[in-house]
Amino acid sequence: MIEGMTREPHVSERTCIVTRQSGAPEAMIRFVRGPDGALAPDIKARLPGRGVWVTARADVVAQAAQKRLFARALKTQIDAPQLAEDVDRLLEADCLQMLSLANKAGAVAAGFGKVADALAQGSVRALIEARDGGEDGKRKLAQAARRAGSTTPVIGLFSSLQLDLALGRTNVIHAALAGSGPTTAFIGRCRRLAAYRGVCIDGAAATGDENEAKPNGCAD
């Protein structure tokens, strides 16, 4: 390459076997046929072997399984009735693993008081609220965020028990993430999980059809 010139980024696209629409790999999920003939979701697109791509939404994955489109595309008999649920669990586990890494990097503060302090200091990249947590605490932290002028996303996709396991603590209801690296990766994974479920990143149901603007806080 000539010095001083930059190479145009290569944009690869994949075609969904259900919708037949093309899109970026990040907006799809790859599936491969394993050595034993079983169908394996390859959510990180790293597994060897021939793969097919499906739009990263639970309803589309379920449709591909119901219509036996995997068998047709991979030229083998494949029966995967619980595939959409399996993918959801994998995406969820991927989010929680990245949350654990962010915690080990010192980027996570847990507990109402610590989260409120982090908001006041303006160091919060994202808030986490356990979906089974009390509404009063959520409301008070939302008020604290508004006072601090924070517009960080609120992630409400996980239960308190899941947060306990990811963070190695007990009774985690509120948490805040700072920094970049693992924190950025965690937020991106949460947006992917929310989009797959067809909900907003805070766990609320999305409204409107897919051609309308999504509510504030919804995953793209």
Coordinates of C-alpha atoms in Angstrom, one line a residue:
M1 CA 0.0 0.0 0.0
I2 CA 1.3 3.5 -0.9
E3 CA 2.3 5.4 2.3
G4 CA -0.3 8.0 3.3
M5 CA -3.2 6.1 1.7
T6 CA -5.8 4.1 3.6
R7 CA -7.5 1.0 2.4
E8 CA -11.3 1.0 2.1
P9 CA -12.8 -1.3 4.7
H10 CA -14.1 -4.6 3.3
V11 CA -17.8 -5.0 4.0
S12 CA -18.9 -8.6 3.8
E13 CA -22.6 -9.5 3.7
R14 CA -24.4 -12.7 4.2
T15 CA -27.8 -13.8 3.0
C16 CA -30.5 -15.1 5.4
I17 CA -31.9 -18.5 4.3
V18 CA -35.3 -17.4 5.5
T19 CA -35.8 -13.9 4.4
R20 CA -33.3 -14.1 1.5
Q21 CA -32.2 -10.6 2.5
S22 CA -28.5 -9.7 2.7
G23 CA -26.9 -8.0 5.7
A24 CA -23.8 -7.7 7.8
P25 CA -22.7 -10.8 9.7
E26 CA -23.2 -9.0 13.0
A27 CA -26.9 -8.9 12.3
M28 CA -27.1 -12.6 11.7
I29 CA -26.3 -15.9 13.3
R30 CA -24.3 -18.6 11.6
F31 CA -25.2 -22.2 11.9
V32 CA -22.9 -25.1 11.0
R33 CA -23.3 -28.9 10.7
G34 CA -21.0 -30.6 13.2
P35 CA -19.0 -33.8 12.6
D36 CA -21.9 -35.8 14.2
G37 CA -24.4 -34.2 11.8
A38 CA -26.0 -32.1 14.5
L39 CA -26.8 -28.4 13.9
A40 CA -24.7 -26.0 16.0
P41 CA -25.4 -22.3 16.5
D42 CA -22.1 -20.5 15.9
I43 CA -22.8 -17.2 17.5
K44 CA -19.2 -16.0 17.2
A45 CA -18.9 -17.2 13.6
R46 CA -15.7 -19.1 14.3
L47 CA -16.5 -22.8 13.9
P48 CA -15.1 -24.7 11.0
G49 CA -17.3 -26.3 8.4
R50 CA -20.0 -25.2 6.0
G51 CA -22.3 -22.7 7.5
V52 CA -25.6 -21.0 6.7
W53 CA -26.9 -17.6 8.0
V54 CA -30.1 -16.5 9.6
T55 CA -31.3 -13.1 10.6
A56 CA -30.6 -12.7 14.4
R57 CA -34.2 -12.8 15.6
A58 CA -35.8 -15.6 17.5
D59 CA -38.9 -15.7 15.3
V60 CA -36.8 -16.0 12.1
V61 CA -34.6 -18.8 13.6
A62 CA -37.8 -20.7 14.7
Q63 CA -39.2 -20.3 11.2
A64 CA -36.0 -21.7 9.6
A65 CA -36.3 -24.8 11.9
Q66 CA -40.0 -25.2 11.3
K67 CA -39.7 -25.1 7.6
R68 CA -36.6 -27.4 7.6
L69 CA -34.6 -24.8 5.7
F70 CA -31.4 -25.9 7.5
A71 CA -31.8 -29.4 6.1
R72 CA -32.3 -28.0 2.6
A73 CA -29.4 -25.6 2.8
L74 CA -26.9 -28.1 4.3
K75 CA -28.2 -31.1 2.4
T76 CA -28.7 -33.3 5.4
Q77 CA -31.6 -34.3 7.7
I78 CA -31.7 -32.0 10.7
D79 CA -34.3 -31.8 13.4
A80 CA -33.9 -28.8 15.8
P81 CA -37.3 -27.9 17.3
Q82 CA -35.8 -26.0 20.3
L83 CA -33.2 -24.2 18.2
A84 CA -34.5 -20.6 18.9
E85 CA -34.4 -21.3 22.6
D86 CA -30.9 -22.8 22.4
V87 CA -29.6 -19.7 20.6
D88 CA -31.2 -17.4 23.2
R89 CA -29.4 -19.3 26.0
L90 CA -26.1 -19.0 24.1
L91 CA -26.5 -15.3 23.5
E92 CA -27.4 -14.7 27.1
A93 CA -24.4 -16.7 28.3
D94 CA -22.2 -14.7 26.0
C95 CA -23.5 -11.4 27.6
L96 CA -22.9 -12.7 31.1
Q97 CA -19.5 -14.0 30.4
M98 CA -18.5 -10.5 29.1
L99 CA -20.0 -8.9 32.2
S100 CA -17.8 -11.2 34.3
L101 CA -14.8 -10.1 32.4
A102 CA -15.7 -6.4 32.9
N103 CA -16.0 -7.1 36.6
K104 CA -12.6 -8.7 36.7
A105 CA -11.3 -5.6 34.9
G106 CA -12.6 -3.5 37.8
A107 CA -15.3 -1.8 35.6
V108 CA -18.3 -2.8 37.6
A109 CA -19.8 -1.2 40.7
A110 CA -22.7 -3.1 42.4
G111 CA -25.1 -2.0 45.0
F112 CA -27.5 1.0 45.2
G113 CA -25.1 3.3 47.0
K114 CA -22.1 2.6 44.8
V115 CA -24.2 3.0 41.6
A116 CA -25.6 6.3 42.8
D117 CA -22.1 7.5 43.6
A118 CA -20.8 6.5 40.2
L119 CA -23.7 8.4 38.5
A120 CA -22.9 11.5 40.5
Q121 CA -19.2 11.2 39.4
G122 CA -20.3 10.9 35.7
S123 CA -18.3 7.7 35.2
V124 CA -21.1 5.4 34.1
R125 CA -21.3 3.8 30.6
A126 CA -24.3 1.6 31.4
L127 CA -26.7 0.8 34.2
I128 CA -27.8 -2.8 35.0
E129 CA -31.1 -3.4 36.7
A130 CA -32.2 -6.9 37.7
R131 CA -35.5 -7.6 36.0
D132 CA -36.9 -9.0 39.2
G133 CA -35.7 -6.1 41.3
G134 CA -38.0 -3.7 43.1
E135 CA -39.5 -0.8 41.1
D136 CA -38.7 1.8 43.9
G137 CA -35.0 1.3 43.6
K138 CA -35.1 1.5 39.8
R139 CA -37.1 4.7 40.0
K140 CA -34.7 6.3 42.5
L141 CA -31.7 5.5 40.4
A142 CA -33.5 6.8 37.3
Q143 CA -34.0 10.1 39.1
A144 CA -30.3 10.1 40.1
A145 CA -29.3 9.5 36.5
R146 CA -31.5 12.4 35.3
R147 CA -30.0 14.7 38.0
A148 CA -26.5 13.7 36.8
G149 CA -27.5 14.4 33.2
S150 CA -26.8 10.7 32.3
T151 CA -28.2 9.2 29.1
T152 CA -26.5 5.9 29.6
P153 CA -28.5 2.7 28.6
V154 CA -30.3 0.8 31.2
I155 CA -29.9 -3.0 30.8
G156 CA -32.7 -5.1 32.2
L157 CA -32.3 -8.4 30.5
F158 CA -31.0 -10.5 33.4
S159 CA -32.3 -11.8 36.8
S160 CA -30.7 -11.1 40.1
L161 CA -29.5 -14.7 40.3
Q162 CA -27.8 -14.4 36.9
L163 CA -26.1 -11.2 38.0
D164 CA -25.0 -12.8 41.2
L165 CA -23.3 -15.6 39.3
A166 CA -21.6 -13.3 36.8
L167 CA -20.3 -11.0 39.4
G168 CA -19.5 -13.4 42.2
R169 CA -21.7 -11.6 44.7
T170 CA -25.1 -12.0 46.3
N171 CA -28.4 -10.2 45.8
V172 CA -27.2 -8.0 43.0
I173 CA -30.1 -5.7 41.9
H174 CA -28.3 -2.6 40.7
A175 CA -24.9 -2.3 38.9
A176 CA -23.0 0.3 36.9
L177 CA -20.3 -0.2 34.3
A178 CA -17.5 2.2 33.5
G179 CA -14.5 2.2 31.1
S180 CA -14.3 0.7 27.7
G181 CA -13.1 -2.6 26.3
P182 CA -15.1 -5.3 28.1
T183 CA -17.8 -2.7 28.9
T184 CA -18.3 -1.8 25.3
A185 CA -18.3 -5.4 24.3
F186 CA -20.9 -6.2 27.0
I187 CA -23.2 -3.4 25.8
G188 CA -22.9 -4.6 22.2
R189 CA -23.8 -8.2 23.2
C190 CA -26.8 -7.0 25.2
R191 CA -28.1 -5.0 22.2
R192 CA -27.7 -8.2 20.1
L193 CA -29.6 -10.3 22.7
A194 CA -32.4 -7.7 23.0
A195 CA -32.8 -7.5 19.2
Y196 CA -32.9 -11.3 19.1
R197 CA -35.7 -11.3 21.6
G198 CA -37.5 -8.4 20.0
V199 CA -37.4 -6.2 23.1
C200 CA -35.7 -3.0 24.2
I201 CA -32.4 -3.3 26.0
D202 CA -34.1 -2.5 29.3
G203 CA -36.3 -5.6 28.8
A204 CA -39.4 -3.7 27.9
A205 CA -41.5 -4.8 24.9
A206 CA -40.8 -3.0 21.7
T207 CA -43.7 -1.4 20.0
G208 CA -44.5 -0.7 16.3
D209 CA -43.5 -2.7 13.3
E210 CA -39.9 -3.3 12.2
N211 CA -40.1 -0.4 9.7
E212 CA -41.0 2.1 12.4
A213 CA -38.6 3.9 14.7
K214 CA -38.0 1.8 17.8
P215 CA -38.7 3.3 21.3
N216 CA -35.9 5.0 23.1
G217 CA -33.5 2.5 24.6
C218 CA -34.4 -0.3 22.1
A219 CA -31.7 -2.2 20.4
D220 CA -31.1 -1.4 16.7

